[in-house]
Amino acid sequence: MKRFDILSQLIKCLSKILDEIEGHTSSHAQGVANSSISFADEFGFTLKTQRSLYYAALLHDIGETTLPHSILYKNGPLLPVERKKIESHSVVGYKIVKNIPSMTEVANLIRHHHESWDGTGYPDQLMMGEFTTAKQILAICDLNDTLSRERPYRPKRTNEEIENILNDSKGTRFQPNMVEKFIKFKKNTNIKKSSLEKVNEIKDSGQELSDFEAQAYLLAISVVFSNLIGEKIPFLATHPSKVALLSVKLGETIGMNKNELFEMKIAAFLGDIGILAQDEQIYMKKDNLNPEDIETIKNHTLIGERATSEITSLPNVSRIIRNYHESWDGSGYPDGIKGGKIPLASRILRIADTYVALQHDRPYRKGKQRTEITESINTYLKNIADPSLVNILMEIMKN
């Protein structure tokens, strides 16, 4: 399997979350990526740089997943402190992506996609030559695609309005000939067709990985992405890794094969990824949740399923995530299925998720001691968990 395919699948997974956050019916990130890789062809970049630009375009707003819901969805003008928070997303994105193996160049592009030619951009106030051609390409394609879409605070712009805004940015946001070249490119290029050809070209030139290397790379990126959940909701910082550890132990005990264990492990790390698209304040409430809050929380598994459906090399992960809040007696969600109809990996994740959650503090309760949970495990897991798996959990906890 090619490194490109692994990265593309997981990046598209996260892009789906960004689309949920930004409310796009079609992908802003993919639109920026298509424009960027097509426009880059005008500059004679190496395939390596084109590949980095493509990845950076897909992930340029990854830092937004950690921003407060109240700021992202604000209809009115932002306060200075809120503006500062929004502007932090490029640095947050940089810090996240630089932890993915071989993605340093991509991380730097993400960090600087809001810089300006005249030095008034952020976060580093780059000027002229420091704001490299590749960074300008990402920035102008991002601006163009953003203007073409509706936002909570404004309607989408017409092509004429976009061209006027771009022309006004000559010498300030962008190098003058960059704007002229981009406007000409837009008028003369079938971007969808051109980008498809370029994606196939950079894909074919990518590094081939062994099965072991591919799994290691998938896991490394999944762990990085799962860390976003802790960035947004601190009490969940260690939750995915602990659920993964306990789930694999349960799976090994009942004799699951290596592929089944690996898919379940990835599902454990990405199981709560749908939370990134939701209002974090719901999860921080100390009082009882209202019915609307409960329905919102239930929806996180469906968001997670839609996002992880992009991981086509692990086709069962999205189904595992969809159903890991189902209950043995049929009282779970989203489908209300029960008993053996619930996928085995989902049943295991349900137990592991509940057990780990009970151990740790939540805004509305203190965490319980391990001995306290073990003594009352049947009370906590009664009706919701596969009884045979509960017995195995009890044995694991004894040892």
Coordinates of C-alpha atoms in Angstrom, one line a residue:
M1 CA 0.0 0.0 0.0
K2 CA 1.3 3.5 -0.8
R3 CA 2.0 6.1 1.9
F4 CA -0.1 8.5 -0.2
D5 CA -3.2 6.3 0.0
I6 CA -2.9 6.0 3.8
L7 CA -2.5 9.7 4.3
S8 CA -5.2 10.6 1.8
Q9 CA -7.7 8.3 3.6
L10 CA -7.0 9.6 7.0
I11 CA -6.8 13.2 5.8
K12 CA -10.1 12.9 4.1
C13 CA -11.5 11.4 7.3
L14 CA -10.6 14.6 9.2
S15 CA -11.7 16.8 6.3
K16 CA -15.2 15.3 6.7
I17 CA -15.1 16.6 10.3
L18 CA -14.0 20.0 9.1
D19 CA -16.9 20.1 6.7
E20 CA -19.3 19.2 9.6
I21 CA -17.7 22.1 11.6
E22 CA -17.9 24.6 8.8
G23 CA -21.3 23.5 7.5
H24 CA -20.2 22.8 4.0
T25 CA -22.3 20.5 1.8
S26 CA -19.3 19.9 -0.3
S27 CA -15.7 19.9 0.9
H28 CA -14.0 23.2 1.4
A29 CA -10.7 21.4 2.1
Q30 CA -11.1 19.3 -1.0
G31 CA -11.9 22.4 -3.1
V32 CA -8.8 24.1 -1.8
A33 CA -6.7 21.0 -2.5
N34 CA -8.0 20.7 -6.1
S35 CA -7.3 24.3 -6.8
S36 CA -3.9 24.2 -5.1
I37 CA -2.5 21.2 -6.9
S38 CA -3.8 22.4 -10.3
F39 CA -2.5 26.0 -9.8
A40 CA 0.9 24.6 -8.6
D41 CA 1.4 23.0 -12.0
E42 CA 1.9 26.5 -13.4
F43 CA 5.1 26.9 -11.3
G44 CA 7.1 23.8 -12.1
F45 CA 7.3 22.3 -8.6
T46 CA 8.7 18.9 -7.9
L47 CA 6.2 16.1 -7.2
K48 CA 7.3 16.1 -3.6
T49 CA 6.3 19.7 -3.2
Q50 CA 3.1 19.2 -5.0
R51 CA 2.3 16.3 -2.8
S52 CA 3.0 18.4 0.3
L53 CA 0.8 21.2 -1.0
Y54 CA -2.1 18.8 -1.6
Y55 CA -1.9 17.4 1.9
A56 CA -1.6 20.9 3.4
A57 CA -4.6 22.0 1.5
L58 CA -6.7 19.1 2.9
L59 CA -5.5 19.8 6.4
H60 CA -5.1 23.6 6.4
D61 CA -7.9 24.2 8.9
I62 CA -7.3 21.2 11.2
G63 CA -6.7 23.6 14.1
E64 CA -10.3 24.7 13.9
T65 CA -11.4 21.3 15.4
T66 CA -10.1 22.5 18.8
L67 CA -11.7 26.0 18.7
P68 CA -14.8 26.9 20.9
H69 CA -18.1 26.2 19.2
S70 CA -19.4 29.6 20.3
I71 CA -16.7 31.4 18.3
L72 CA -16.8 29.3 15.2
Y73 CA -20.6 29.8 14.9
K74 CA -20.8 33.4 16.0
N75 CA -23.0 35.5 13.6
G76 CA -21.8 38.9 14.7
P77 CA -18.3 40.6 14.7
L78 CA -15.6 38.9 16.8
L79 CA -14.2 40.5 19.9
P80 CA -10.4 41.0 19.9
V81 CA -9.9 38.0 22.2
E82 CA -12.1 35.9 19.9
R83 CA -10.2 37.0 16.8
K84 CA -7.0 36.0 18.5
K85 CA -8.4 32.6 19.3
I86 CA -9.5 32.1 15.6
E87 CA -6.0 33.2 14.4
S88 CA -4.4 30.5 16.6
H89 CA -5.8 27.7 14.4
S90 CA -2.9 27.8 12.0
V91 CA -0.3 27.3 14.8
V92 CA -2.4 24.6 16.4
G93 CA -2.7 22.9 13.0
Y94 CA 1.1 23.2 12.6
K95 CA 1.8 21.6 16.0
I96 CA -0.6 18.7 15.2
V97 CA 0.6 17.9 11.7
K98 CA 4.4 18.1 12.5
N99 CA 3.9 15.0 14.7
I100 CA 2.9 12.9 11.7
P101 CA 6.0 11.2 10.3
S102 CA 7.4 12.9 7.1
M103 CA 5.0 15.9 7.3
T104 CA 7.3 18.7 8.3
E105 CA 6.9 20.6 5.0
V106 CA 3.1 20.2 5.2
A107 CA 3.1 21.5 8.7
N108 CA 5.0 24.6 7.7
L109 CA 2.6 25.3 4.8
I110 CA -0.4 25.0 7.3
R111 CA 1.3 27.4 9.8
H112 CA 1.7 30.1 7.2
H113 CA -1.5 29.9 5.1
H114 CA -2.8 33.2 6.6
E115 CA 0.4 35.2 6.1
S116 CA 0.5 38.2 3.8
W117 CA 3.0 39.6 1.2
D118 CA 3.2 42.9 3.1
G119 CA 3.9 41.4 6.5
T120 CA 0.5 42.0 8.1
G121 CA -0.6 38.3 8.2
Y122 CA -0.3 35.8 11.0
P123 CA 1.2 34.1 13.0
D124 CA 4.8 35.1 12.1
Q125 CA 4.3 38.3 10.0
L126 CA 6.3 36.9 7.1
M127 CA 7.2 39.4 4.3
M128 CA 7.7 39.1 0.6
G129 CA 10.2 36.4 -0.1
E130 CA 9.5 34.7 3.2
F131 CA 6.0 34.2 2.1
T132 CA 7.0 31.6 -0.5
T133 CA 5.2 30.8 -3.7
A134 CA 3.9 27.5 -2.3
K135 CA 2.5 29.3 0.8
Q136 CA 0.9 31.9 -1.4
I137 CA -0.7 29.3 -3.6
L138 CA -2.3 27.7 -0.6
A139 CA -3.4 31.1 0.8
I140 CA -5.0 32.3 -2.4
C141 CA -6.8 29.1 -3.1
D142 CA -8.1 29.1 0.4
L143 CA -9.4 32.7 0.1
N144 CA -11.0 32.0 -3.3
D145 CA -12.8 28.9 -2.1
T146 CA -13.9 30.5 1.2
L147 CA -15.4 33.5 -0.7
S148 CA -17.3 31.2 -3.0
R149 CA -19.2 29.6 0.0
E150 CA -21.8 30.9 2.3
R151 CA -20.8 31.7 5.9
P152 CA -22.9 32.3 9.0
Y153 CA -22.0 36.0 8.8
R154 CA -22.3 36.6 5.0
P155 CA -23.7 35.2 1.7
K156 CA -21.4 33.6 -0.8
R157 CA -19.7 36.0 -3.3
T158 CA -20.2 36.1 -7.0
N159 CA -17.3 35.4 -9.4
E160 CA -17.1 39.1 -10.2
E161 CA -17.0 40.0 -6.5
I162 CA -14.2 37.4 -5.8
E163 CA -12.1 38.8 -8.7
N164 CA -12.5 42.3 -7.3
I165 CA -11.4 41.2 -3.8
L166 CA -8.4 39.3 -5.2
N167 CA -7.4 42.4 -7.3
D168 CA -7.7 44.6 -4.2
S169 CA -5.2 42.2 -2.4
K170 CA -2.4 42.9 -4.9
G171 CA 0.7 44.0 -3.1
T172 CA -0.9 43.5 0.3
R173 CA -2.1 40.0 0.9
F174 CA -0.4 38.6 -2.2
Q175 CA 2.4 39.3 -4.7
P176 CA 0.8 41.2 -7.6
N177 CA 1.7 38.8 -10.3
M178 CA 0.4 35.9 -8.2
V179 CA -3.1 37.4 -8.3
E180 CA -3.0 38.0 -12.0
K181 CA -1.8 34.5 -12.6
F182 CA -4.5 33.0 -10.4
I183 CA -7.3 34.9 -12.1
K184 CA -6.1 33.8 -15.5
F185 CA -5.7 30.2 -14.3
K186 CA -9.3 30.2 -12.9
K187 CA -10.7 31.4 -16.2
N188 CA -8.7 28.9 -18.4
T189 CA -8.6 25.7 -16.4
N190 CA -11.0 22.8 -15.8
I191 CA -9.9 22.5 -12.2
K192 CA -11.8 19.2 -11.5
K193 CA -10.2 17.5 -14.5
S194 CA -6.8 19.0 -13.9
S195 CA -6.7 18.1 -10.2
L196 CA -7.7 14.5 -10.9
E197 CA -4.8 14.1 -13.3
K198 CA -2.3 15.7 -10.9
V199 CA -3.5 13.5 -7.9
N200 CA -3.0 10.4 -10.0
E201 CA 0.5 11.6 -10.9
I202 CA 1.6 12.3 -7.3
K203 CA 0.0 9.1 -6.1
D204 CA 1.9 6.9 -8.6
S205 CA 5.2 8.4 -7.6
G206 CA 4.6 7.8 -3.8
Q207 CA 6.4 5.4 -1.5
E208 CA 5.2 1.8 -1.3
L209 CA 4.9 0.4 2.2
S210 CA 4.9 -3.1 3.5
D211 CA 1.8 -4.3 5.4
F212 CA 3.6 -3.8 8.7
E213 CA 4.8 -0.3 7.8
A214 CA 1.3 0.6 6.5
Q215 CA -0.3 -0.5 9.8
A216 CA 2.3 1.4 11.8
Y217 CA 1.7 4.5 9.8
L218 CA -2.1 4.2 10.1
L219 CA -1.8 3.8 13.8
A220 CA 0.6 6.8 14.2
I221 CA -1.7 9.1 12.4
S222 CA -4.8 7.8 14.2
V223 CA -3.1 8.5 17.5
V224 CA -2.2 12.1 16.4
F225 CA -5.8 12.7 15.3
S226 CA -7.2 11.3 18.5
N227 CA -5.1 13.8 20.5
L228 CA -7.3 16.5 19.0
I229 CA -10.2 15.3 21.1
G230 CA -8.2 15.9 24.3
E231 CA -7.2 19.4 23.0
K232 CA -10.9 20.3 22.7
I233 CA -12.2 18.4 25.8
P234 CA -9.3 18.0 28.3
F235 CA -10.9 15.2 30.4
L236 CA -10.9 13.0 27.3
A237 CA -7.1 13.4 26.7
T238 CA -6.1 9.9 27.7
H239 CA -9.5 8.2 27.1
P240 CA -8.9 6.9 23.5
S241 CA -5.6 5.3 24.4
K242 CA -6.9 3.6 27.5
V243 CA -10.0 2.3 25.6
A244 CA -7.7 1.0 22.9
L245 CA -5.5 -0.8 25.4
L246 CA -8.4 -2.5 27.3
S247 CA -10.3 -3.4 24.0
V248 CA -7.2 -5.1 22.6
K249 CA -6.8 -7.1 25.8
L250 CA -10.4 -8.2 25.7
G251 CA -10.1 -9.1 22.0
E252 CA -6.9 -11.1 22.5
T253 CA -8.5 -13.0 25.3
I254 CA -11.4 -14.2 23.2
G255 CA -9.1 -15.0 20.2
M256 CA -9.7 -12.2 17.7
N257 CA -7.2 -12.3 14.8
K258 CA -4.6 -9.7 14.2
N259 CA -6.6 -7.8 11.5
E260 CA -9.7 -7.7 13.7
L261 CA -7.6 -6.4 16.6
F262 CA -6.0 -3.7 14.5
E263 CA -9.3 -2.5 13.1
M264 CA -10.8 -2.4 16.6
K265 CA -7.7 -0.5 17.9
I266 CA -8.1 2.2 15.2
A267 CA -11.8 2.4 16.0
A268 CA -10.9 2.9 19.7
F269 CA -8.6 5.8 18.9
L270 CA -11.1 7.4 16.5
G271 CA -14.3 6.4 18.2
D272 CA -15.0 9.9 19.6
I273 CA -13.7 11.9 16.6
G274 CA -17.3 13.0 15.9
I275 CA -17.2 15.1 19.1
L276 CA -14.8 17.5 17.3
A277 CA -17.7 18.7 15.2
Q278 CA -19.9 19.4 18.3
D279 CA -20.3 22.1 20.9
E280 CA -17.8 21.2 23.7
Q281 CA -19.9 23.0 26.3
I282 CA -22.4 20.2 26.2
Y283 CA -19.8 17.8 27.4
M284 CA -18.6 20.2 30.1
K285 CA -22.0 20.6 31.8
K286 CA -22.2 19.9 35.5
D287 CA -26.0 19.7 35.5
N288 CA -28.4 17.2 33.9
L289 CA -28.5 17.3 30.1
N290 CA -31.7 18.4 28.4
P291 CA -33.2 16.2 25.6
E292 CA -31.6 18.3 22.9
D293 CA -28.2 17.9 24.4
I294 CA -28.7 14.1 24.6
E295 CA -29.6 13.9 21.0
T296 CA -26.6 16.0 20.0
I297 CA -24.3 13.7 22.0
K298 CA -25.9 10.6 20.4
N299 CA -25.1 12.0 16.9
H300 CA -21.3 11.9 17.5
T301 CA -21.2 8.2 16.5
L302 CA -22.9 9.0 13.1
I303 CA -20.5 11.9 12.5
G304 CA -17.7 9.5 13.3
E305 CA -19.1 6.9 11.0
R306 CA -19.3 9.3 8.1
A307 CA -15.8 10.6 8.6
T308 CA -14.1 7.2 9.0
S309 CA -15.9 5.7 6.0
E310 CA -13.1 7.4 4.1
I311 CA -10.6 4.9 5.6
T312 CA -11.3 2.3 2.9
S313 CA -8.3 0.2 3.7
L314 CA -10.1 -0.6 7.0
P315 CA -13.7 -1.0 5.9
N316 CA -15.1 -2.2 9.3
V317 CA -13.9 0.7 11.3
S318 CA -16.8 3.0 10.4
R319 CA -19.4 0.3 11.4
I320 CA -17.6 -0.4 14.7
I321 CA -17.8 3.3 15.5
R322 CA -21.4 3.6 14.5
N323 CA -22.5 0.9 16.8
Y324 CA -20.2 1.1 19.9
H325 CA -22.9 2.8 21.9
E326 CA -25.5 0.1 21.2
S327 CA -26.7 -1.9 24.3
W328 CA -27.1 -5.7 24.8
D329 CA -30.8 -5.1 25.6
G330 CA -31.5 -2.9 22.5
S331 CA -31.7 0.4 24.5
G332 CA -28.5 1.9 22.9
Y333 CA -28.0 4.1 19.9
P334 CA -28.1 5.0 17.0
D335 CA -29.9 1.8 15.7
G336 CA -31.3 0.2 18.8
I337 CA -30.0 -3.2 17.7
K338 CA -29.4 -5.8 20.5
G339 CA -27.5 -9.0 21.4
G340 CA -25.5 -10.7 18.8
K341 CA -26.6 -8.3 16.1
I342 CA -24.2 -5.7 17.5
P343 CA -20.7 -6.2 15.9
L344 CA -18.4 -8.0 18.2
A345 CA -15.8 -5.2 18.1
S346 CA -18.5 -2.6 19.0
R347 CA -19.6 -4.7 22.0
I348 CA -16.0 -4.8 23.2
L349 CA -15.5 -1.1 22.8
R350 CA -18.8 -0.5 24.6
I351 CA -17.5 -2.3 27.7
A352 CA -14.0 -0.7 27.5
D353 CA -15.4 2.8 27.0
T354 CA -17.7 2.5 29.9
Y355 CA -15.1 1.0 32.2
V356 CA -12.5 3.7 31.4
A357 CA -15.0 6.5 31.7
L358 CA -16.1 5.3 35.2
Q359 CA -12.5 5.5 36.4
H360 CA -12.0 9.2 35.5
D361 CA -13.4 12.5 36.7
R362 CA -16.2 14.1 34.7
P363 CA -17.6 17.6 35.2
Y364 CA -20.7 16.1 36.8
R365 CA -19.1 13.4 39.0
K366 CA -15.8 12.2 40.5
G367 CA -14.1 9.1 39.0
K368 CA -14.5 5.8 40.9
Q369 CA -11.7 3.7 42.3
R370 CA -10.9 0.5 40.4
T371 CA -11.9 -1.7 43.3
E372 CA -15.2 0.2 43.6
I373 CA -16.0 -0.4 39.9
T374 CA -14.9 -4.1 40.0
E375 CA -17.2 -4.7 43.0
S376 CA -20.2 -3.1 41.3
I377 CA -19.4 -4.0 37.7
N378 CA -22.7 -5.9 37.2
T379 CA -24.6 -2.7 38.3
Y380 CA -22.7 -0.5 35.9
L381 CA -22.8 -2.8 32.9
K382 CA -26.2 -4.6 33.5
N383 CA -28.3 -4.7 30.4
I384 CA -25.9 -2.6 28.3
A385 CA -23.0 -5.1 27.8
D386 CA -22.5 -8.6 26.5
P387 CA -22.6 -10.8 29.6
S388 CA -19.9 -13.1 28.4
L389 CA -17.6 -10.2 27.8
V390 CA -18.4 -8.8 31.3
N391 CA -17.2 -12.0 32.8
I392 CA -13.9 -11.8 30.8
L393 CA -13.5 -8.2 31.9
M394 CA -13.9 -9.3 35.5
E395 CA -11.2 -12.0 35.1
I396 CA -8.8 -9.4 33.5
M397 CA -9.4 -7.0 36.4
K398 CA -8.7 -9.7 39.0
N399 CA -5.3 -10.3 37.3

